[in-house]
Coordinates of C-alpha atoms in Angstrom, one line a residue:
M1103 CA 106.2 98.0 97.1
I1104 CA 109.3 100.1 97.7
L1105 CA 109.8 102.0 101.0
L1106 CA 111.6 105.3 100.3
I1107 CA 113.4 106.9 103.2
D1108 CA 115.0 110.3 103.4
I1109 CA 117.3 110.8 106.4
G1110 CA 118.1 114.5 106.9
N1111 CA 120.2 116.2 109.5
T1112 CA 117.2 116.5 111.9
R1113 CA 114.3 114.5 110.5
V1114 CA 113.4 111.2 108.9
K1115 CA 110.8 111.3 106.1
C1116 CA 109.4 108.2 104.4
G1117 CA 106.9 107.2 101.7
L1118 CA 105.8 104.2 99.8
Q1119 CA 106.0 103.6 96.0
E1120 CA 103.7 101.0 94.5
E1121 CA 103.8 101.0 90.7
D1122 CA 103.0 104.6 89.7
R1123 CA 101.4 105.5 93.1
F1124 CA 103.3 107.3 95.8
S1125 CA 101.9 107.7 99.3
Y1126 CA 103.5 109.8 102.1
G1127 CA 104.5 107.8 105.1
G1128 CA 105.2 110.5 107.6
A1129 CA 108.1 112.3 109.2
F1130 CA 109.7 112.7 112.6
A1131 CA 112.6 114.4 114.3
H1132 CA 115.3 111.9 115.1
Q1133 CA 117.5 113.9 117.4
D1134 CA 117.0 112.8 121.1
A1135 CA 114.4 110.3 120.0
D1136 CA 114.0 106.6 120.4
I1137 CA 114.5 105.8 116.7
N1138 CA 113.0 102.2 117.0
T1139 CA 109.8 103.5 118.6
Q1140 CA 109.5 106.3 116.0
L1141 CA 110.1 103.9 113.1
A1142 CA 107.6 101.3 114.5
H1143 CA 105.0 104.0 114.7
A1144 CA 105.7 105.4 111.2
W1145 CA 105.6 101.9 109.6
K1146 CA 102.9 100.3 111.7
E1147 CA 100.4 100.0 108.8
V1148 CA 103.0 98.6 106.3
S1149 CA 103.4 94.9 106.3
T1150 CA 105.2 93.9 103.1
I1151 CA 108.1 95.7 101.4
D1152 CA 110.0 94.4 98.3
S1153 CA 112.9 96.8 98.7
I1154 CA 114.1 99.8 100.6
V1155 CA 115.8 102.9 99.1
V1156 CA 117.5 105.4 101.4
A1157 CA 118.8 108.9 100.7
S1158 CA 120.8 110.1 103.8
V1159 CA 122.6 113.3 104.7
G1160 CA 122.2 112.5 108.4
D1161 CA 125.0 110.9 110.4
S1162 CA 126.0 107.3 109.9
V1163 CA 124.6 106.2 113.3
I1164 CA 121.1 107.2 112.3
A1165 CA 121.4 105.7 108.9
E1166 CA 122.6 102.4 110.4
S1167 CA 119.8 102.4 113.0
V1168 CA 117.2 102.9 110.2
K1169 CA 118.8 100.2 108.1
T1170 CA 118.9 97.7 111.0
F1171 CA 115.3 98.3 112.0
A1172 CA 114.0 98.1 108.5
I1173 CA 115.8 94.8 107.8
Q1174 CA 114.5 93.3 111.0
H1175 CA 111.0 94.7 110.7
F1176 CA 110.4 93.8 107.1
K1177 CA 112.6 90.7 106.9
T1178 CA 114.4 92.0 103.8
Q1179 CA 118.1 92.5 102.8
E1180 CA 117.2 94.8 99.9
V1181 CA 118.4 98.1 101.3
T1182 CA 119.9 100.5 98.8
F1183 CA 121.7 103.7 99.9
L1184 CA 121.7 106.4 97.2
R1185 CA 124.7 108.7 96.8
A1186 CA 126.0 111.3 94.5
E1187 CA 127.8 109.8 91.5
P1188 CA 130.4 111.2 89.1
E1189 CA 127.8 111.2 86.3
I1190 CA 124.2 110.1 85.8
L1191 CA 121.9 110.5 82.8
G1192 CA 124.2 113.0 81.1
L1193 CA 124.7 115.2 84.2
T1194 CA 128.3 115.5 85.4
N1195 CA 129.1 116.0 89.1
A1196 CA 132.0 118.5 89.2
Y1197 CA 133.0 117.9 92.8
P1198 CA 136.6 116.6 93.0
E1199 CA 135.2 113.8 95.3
P1200 CA 131.7 113.3 93.8
H1201 CA 130.4 111.4 96.8
A1202 CA 131.1 114.4 99.0
L1203 CA 128.1 116.2 97.4
G1204 CA 124.9 115.6 99.5
V1205 CA 122.6 113.1 97.9
D1206 CA 119.7 115.4 98.4
R1207 CA 121.4 118.2 96.3
W1208 CA 122.6 115.7 93.7
F1209 CA 119.1 114.3 93.0
A1210 CA 117.6 117.8 93.0
M1211 CA 120.0 118.6 90.2
V1212 CA 119.2 115.4 88.4
G1213 CA 115.5 116.2 88.6
A1214 CA 116.1 119.8 87.4
W1215 CA 118.3 118.5 84.6
H1216 CA 115.5 116.3 83.3

């Protein structure tokens, strides 16, 4: 099972991918919130995770908090942070610094491309 996490500027959204099934895991505002309490509540029904994939446009403090909690909670080191790349699947990122493009916009373009 893969835990998918989207860290936005104001909210964290998550879901679970198991084979071809996706289930929505909830969302919460992370500004002025106790992130550990919010994550514990959001993931209280999830016991086993094989890996964690994160797309983040939020600040690095929130991303690091989510990563640390997930590693401790699920006892895994498999946390992958997605980012915009210079090229993927035939789509070229024209930004002079490709990683400066928000990962949310990058993967929206990749989805539209395919």
